[in-house]
Amino acid sequence: MDCIFCKIVDGEVPTELIAENEHAIAFLDLYPQAPVHILVVPKIHSENILQLDNSSSLNGLFELIRKVAATKTDGQFKLQFNSGKREGQSVFHTHAHILSEQSN
Ligand code: AMP
Ligand code: ZN
């Protein structure tokens, strides 16, 4: 399987790491669409949020989302999971976009 986010999780592809816990990592989006644009990615592979049915992974993912949003934005942000090609998903490994106009 040729998955760019699995390669980032495994350290095979370099990235600007923001934060990490047991179940997820957060890194800068390569093509930012807002002054703050961070991706938060579960470490286990799943195609999108509907396929991610592991409760430990979900819990870890949302813990990291909350931590990153609290520490890297001013508290106002958008949280987006593009799911499916028609709805804008281009990398088919579950990920959350944290987008904000203002960093902390
Ligand atoms: P989506 O379109 O929702 O699937 O989001 C995929 C995101 O991954 C896009 O915003 C891309 O800019 C970003 N992206 C793709 N490759 C990389 C990479 N190697 N490092 C960081 N971000 C990436
Ligand atoms: Zn993957």
JSON list of N, CA and C and ligand atoms in Angstrom, two decimals, residues 4-5 8 13-16 27-33 37 39 80-83 87-93 95 97, ligand 1:
[
{"chain": "A", "resi": 4, "resn": "ILE", "atom": "N", "xyz": [0.94, 8.02, 1.70]},
{"chain": "A", "resi": 4, "resn": "ILE", "atom": "CA", "xyz": [1.88, 9.06, 2.12]},
{"chain": "A", "resi": 4, "resn": "ILE", "atom": "C", "xyz": [1.80, 9.32, 3.63]},
{"chain": "A", "resi": 5, "resn": "PHE", "atom": "N", "xyz": [0.60, 9.25, 4.21]},
{"chain": "A", "resi": 5, "resn": "PHE", "atom": "CA", "xyz": [0.50, 9.53, 5.65]},
{"chain": "A", "resi": 5, "resn": "PHE", "atom": "C", "xyz": [1.02, 8.36, 6.47]},
{"chain": "A", "resi": 8, "resn": "ILE", "atom": "N", "xyz": [4.65, 9.06, 6.57]},
{"chain": "A", "resi": 8, "resn": "ILE", "atom": "CA", "xyz": [4.96, 10.12, 7.54]},
{"chain": "A", "resi": 8, "resn": "ILE", "atom": "C", "xyz": [4.93, 9.54, 8.96]},
{"chain": "A", "resi": 13, "resn": "VAL", "atom": "N", "xyz": [8.94, 9.65, 5.40]},
{"chain": "A", "resi": 13, "resn": "VAL", "atom": "CA", "xyz": [8.80, 10.93, 4.69]},
{"chain": "A", "resi": 13, "resn": "VAL", "atom": "C", "xyz": [8.89, 12.03, 5.73]},
{"chain": "A", "resi": 14, "resn": "PRO", "atom": "N", "xyz": [9.78, 13.02, 5.53]},
{"chain": "A", "resi": 14, "resn": "PRO", "atom": "CA", "xyz": [9.93, 14.07, 6.54]},
{"chain": "A", "resi": 14, "resn": "PRO", "atom": "C", "xyz": [8.73, 15.00, 6.59]},
{"chain": "A", "resi": 15, "resn": "THR", "atom": "N", "xyz": [8.52, 15.58, 7.76]},
{"chain": "A", "resi": 15, "resn": "THR", "atom": "CA", "xyz": [7.41, 16.52, 7.92]},
{"chain": "A", "resi": 15, "resn": "THR", "atom": "C", "xyz": [7.73, 17.49, 9.05]},
{"chain": "A", "resi": 16, "resn": "GLU", "atom": "N", "xyz": [6.98, 18.57, 9.14]},
{"chain": "A", "resi": 16, "resn": "GLU", "atom": "CA", "xyz": [7.11, 19.52, 10.25]},
{"chain": "A", "resi": 16, "resn": "GLU", "atom": "C", "xyz": [6.21, 19.06, 11.38]},
{"chain": "A", "resi": 27, "resn": "PHE", "atom": "N", "xyz": [0.99, 17.48, 12.15]},
{"chain": "A", "resi": 27, "resn": "PHE", "atom": "CA", "xyz": [2.08, 18.11, 11.39]},
{"chain": "A", "resi": 27, "resn": "PHE", "atom": "C", "xyz": [1.51, 19.19, 10.48]},
{"chain": "A", "resi": 28, "resn": "LEU", "atom": "N", "xyz": [2.41, 20.07, 10.01]},
{"chain": "A", "resi": 28, "resn": "LEU", "atom": "CA", "xyz": [1.97, 21.17, 9.15]},
{"chain": "A", "resi": 28, "resn": "LEU", "atom": "C", "xyz": [1.53, 20.66, 7.80]},
{"chain": "A", "resi": 29, "resn": "ASP", "atom": "N", "xyz": [0.43, 21.20, 7.28]},
{"chain": "A", "resi": 29, "resn": "ASP", "atom": "CA", "xyz": [0.04, 20.90, 5.91]},
{"chain": "A", "resi": 29, "resn": "ASP", "atom": "C", "xyz": [1.05, 21.53, 4.95]},
{"chain": "A", "resi": 30, "resn": "LEU", "atom": "N", "xyz": [1.45, 20.76, 3.96]},
{"chain": "A", "resi": 30, "resn": "LEU", "atom": "CA", "xyz": [2.46, 21.20, 3.00]},
{"chain": "A", "resi": 30, "resn": "LEU", "atom": "C", "xyz": [1.99, 22.39, 2.16]},
{"chain": "A", "resi": 31, "resn": "TYR", "atom": "N", "xyz": [0.69, 22.49, 1.93]},
{"chain": "A", "resi": 31, "resn": "TYR", "atom": "CA", "xyz": [0.12, 23.58, 1.11]},
{"chain": "A", "resi": 31, "resn": "TYR", "atom": "C", "xyz": [-0.95, 24.29, 1.94]},
{"chain": "A", "resi": 32, "resn": "PRO", "atom": "N", "xyz": [-0.51, 25.14, 2.90]},
{"chain": "A", "resi": 32, "resn": "PRO", "atom": "CA", "xyz": [-1.48, 25.73, 3.84]},
{"chain": "A", "resi": 32, "resn": "PRO", "atom": "C", "xyz": [-2.54, 26.58, 3.16]},
{"chain": "A", "resi": 33, "resn": "GLN", "atom": "N", "xyz": [-3.75, 26.42, 3.64]},
{"chain": "A", "resi": 33, "resn": "GLN", "atom": "CA", "xyz": [-4.88, 27.20, 3.11]},
{"chain": "A", "resi": 33, "resn": "GLN", "atom": "C", "xyz": [-5.39, 28.21, 4.12]},
{"chain": "A", "resi": 37, "resn": "HIS", "atom": "N", "xyz": [-2.59, 25.89, 9.53]},
{"chain": "A", "resi": 37, "resn": "HIS", "atom": "CA", "xyz": [-3.18, 24.73, 8.84]},
{"chain": "A", "resi": 37, "resn": "HIS", "atom": "C", "xyz": [-2.38, 23.49, 9.25]},
{"chain": "A", "resi": 39, "resn": "LEU", "atom": "N", "xyz": [-2.53, 19.25, 10.13]},
{"chain": "A", "resi": 39, "resn": "LEU", "atom": "CA", "xyz": [-3.22, 17.97, 9.94]},
{"chain": "A", "resi": 39, "resn": "LEU", "atom": "C", "xyz": [-3.00, 17.10, 11.17]},
{"chain": "A", "resi": 80, "resn": "GLN", "atom": "N", "xyz": [-12.04, 20.03, 10.04]},
{"chain": "A", "resi": 80, "resn": "GLN", "atom": "CA", "xyz": [-12.64, 19.48, 8.81]},
{"chain": "A", "resi": 80, "resn": "GLN", "atom": "C", "xyz": [-12.07, 18.10, 8.49]},
{"chain": "A", "resi": 81, "resn": "PHE", "atom": "N", "xyz": [-12.97, 17.15, 8.24]},
{"chain": "A", "resi": 81, "resn": "PHE", "atom": "CA", "xyz": [-12.58, 15.82, 7.76]},
{"chain": "A", "resi": 81, "resn": "PHE", "atom": "C", "xyz": [-13.15, 15.66, 6.35]},
{"chain": "A", "resi": 82, "resn": "ASN", "atom": "N", "xyz": [-12.38, 15.90, 5.33]},
{"chain": "A", "resi": 82, "resn": "ASN", "atom": "CA", "xyz": [-12.86, 15.63, 3.98]},
{"chain": "A", "resi": 82, "resn": "ASN", "atom": "C", "xyz": [-12.95, 14.11, 3.82]},
{"chain": "A", "resi": 83, "resn": "SER", "atom": "N", "xyz": [-14.10, 13.64, 3.39]},
{"chain": "A", "resi": 83, "resn": "SER", "atom": "CA", "xyz": [-14.33, 12.18, 3.33]},
{"chain": "A", "resi": 83, "resn": "SER", "atom": "C", "xyz": [-14.94, 11.82, 2.00]},
{"chain": "A", "resi": 87, "resn": "GLU", "atom": "N", "xyz": [-16.04, 14.94, -2.13]},
{"chain": "A", "resi": 87, "resn": "GLU", "atom": "CA", "xyz": [-16.08, 15.95, -1.07]},
{"chain": "A", "resi": 87, "resn": "GLU", "atom": "C", "xyz": [-14.69, 16.52, -0.75]},
{"chain": "A", "resi": 88, "resn": "GLY", "atom": "N", "xyz": [-13.74, 16.27, -1.66]},
{"chain": "A", "resi": 88, "resn": "GLY", "atom": "CA", "xyz": [-12.45, 16.95, -1.57]},
{"chain": "A", "resi": 88, "resn": "GLY", "atom": "C", "xyz": [-11.32, 16.15, -0.96]},
{"chain": "A", "resi": 89, "resn": "GLN", "atom": "N", "xyz": [-11.57, 14.86, -0.62]},
{"chain": "A", "resi": 89, "resn": "GLN", "atom": "CA", "xyz": [-10.47, 14.07, -0.04]},
{"chain": "A", "resi": 89, "resn": "GLN", "atom": "C", "xyz": [-9.48, 13.69, -1.13]},
{"chain": "A", "resi": 90, "resn": "SER", "atom": "N", "xyz": [-8.20, 13.97, -0.88]},
{"chain": "A", "resi": 90, "resn": "SER", "atom": "CA", "xyz": [-7.16, 13.61, -1.85]},
{"chain": "A", "resi": 90, "resn": "SER", "atom": "C", "xyz": [-6.14, 12.62, -1.27]},
{"chain": "A", "resi": 91, "resn": "VAL", "atom": "N", "xyz": [-6.04, 12.56, 0.05]},
{"chain": "A", "resi": 91, "resn": "VAL", "atom": "CA", "xyz": [-5.19, 11.56, 0.70]},
{"chain": "A", "resi": 91, "resn": "VAL", "atom": "C", "xyz": [-6.12, 10.62, 1.47]},
{"chain": "A", "resi": 92, "resn": "PHE", "atom": "N", "xyz": [-6.06, 9.34, 1.12]},
{"chain": "A", "resi": 92, "resn": "PHE", "atom": "CA", "xyz": [-7.05, 8.39, 1.63]},
{"chain": "A", "resi": 92, "resn": "PHE", "atom": "C", "xyz": [-6.54, 7.65, 2.86]},
{"chain": "A", "resi": 93, "resn": "HIS", "atom": "N", "xyz": [-6.09, 8.46, 3.82]},
{"chain": "A", "resi": 93, "resn": "HIS", "atom": "CA", "xyz": [-5.75, 8.04, 5.18]},
{"chain": "A", "resi": 93, "resn": "HIS", "atom": "C", "xyz": [-6.41, 9.10, 6.07]},
{"chain": "A", "resi": 95, "resn": "HIS", "atom": "N", "xyz": [-7.71, 11.94, 8.20]},
{"chain": "A", "resi": 95, "resn": "HIS", "atom": "CA", "xyz": [-7.00, 13.09, 8.77]},
{"chain": "A", "resi": 95, "resn": "HIS", "atom": "C", "xyz": [-7.98, 14.22, 9.02]},
{"chain": "A", "resi": 97, "resn": "HIS", "atom": "N", "xyz": [-8.26, 18.37, 9.37]},
{"chain": "A", "resi": 97, "resn": "HIS", "atom": "CA", "xyz": [-7.64, 19.67, 9.13]},
{"chain": "A", "resi": 97, "resn": "HIS", "atom": "C", "xyz": [-8.03, 20.60, 10.28]},
{"chain": "B", "resi": 1, "resn": "AMP", "atom": "P1", "xyz": [-7.47, 16.22, 1.77]},
{"chain": "B", "resi": 1, "resn": "AMP", "atom": "O1", "xyz": [-7.55, 16.97, 0.48]},
{"chain": "B", "resi": 1, "resn": "AMP", "atom": "O2", "xyz": [-8.56, 16.52, 2.75]},
{"chain": "B", "resi": 1, "resn": "AMP", "atom": "O3", "xyz": [-7.32, 14.72, 1.52]},
{"chain": "B", "resi": 1, "resn": "AMP", "atom": "O4", "xyz": [-6.17, 16.73, 2.49]},
{"chain": "B", "resi": 1, "resn": "AMP", "atom": "C1", "xyz": [-4.90, 16.26, 2.20]},
{"chain": "B", "resi": 1, "resn": "AMP", "atom": "C2", "xyz": [-3.96, 17.33, 2.64]},
{"chain": "B", "resi": 1, "resn": "AMP", "atom": "O5", "xyz": [-2.66, 16.75, 2.75]},
{"chain": "B", "resi": 1, "resn": "AMP", "atom": "C3", "xyz": [-3.83, 18.50, 1.65]},
{"chain": "B", "resi": 1, "resn": "AMP", "atom": "O6", "xyz": [-4.20, 19.70, 2.31]},
{"chain": "B", "resi": 1, "resn": "AMP", "atom": "C4", "xyz": [-2.35, 18.49, 1.25]},
{"chain": "B", "resi": 1, "resn": "AMP", "atom": "O7", "xyz": [-1.84, 19.78, 1.14]},
{"chain": "B", "resi": 1, "resn": "AMP", "atom": "C5", "xyz": [-1.71, 17.71, 2.39]},
{"chain": "B", "resi": 1, "resn": "AMP", "atom": "N1", "xyz": [-0.50, 16.99, 2.09]},
{"chain": "B", "resi": 1, "resn": "AMP", "atom": "C6", "xyz": [-0.28, 16.12, 1.07]},
{"chain": "B", "resi": 1, "resn": "AMP", "atom": "N2", "xyz": [0.95, 15.60, 1.14]},
{"chain": "B", "resi": 1, "resn": "AMP", "atom": "C7", "xyz": [1.52, 16.12, 2.27]},
{"chain": "B", "resi": 1, "resn": "AMP", "atom": "C8", "xyz": [2.80, 15.97, 2.91]},
{"chain": "B", "resi": 1, "resn": "AMP", "atom": "N3", "xyz": [3.75, 15.17, 2.40]},
{"chain": "B", "resi": 1, "resn": "AMP", "atom": "N4", "xyz": [3.03, 16.68, 4.03]},
{"chain": "B", "resi": 1, "resn": "AMP", "atom": "C9", "xyz": [2.09, 17.49, 4.54]},
{"chain": "B", "resi": 1, "resn": "AMP", "atom": "N5", "xyz": [0.87, 17.68, 4.01]},
{"chain": "B", "resi": 1, "resn": "AMP", "atom": "C10", "xyz": [0.60, 17.01, 2.88]}
]
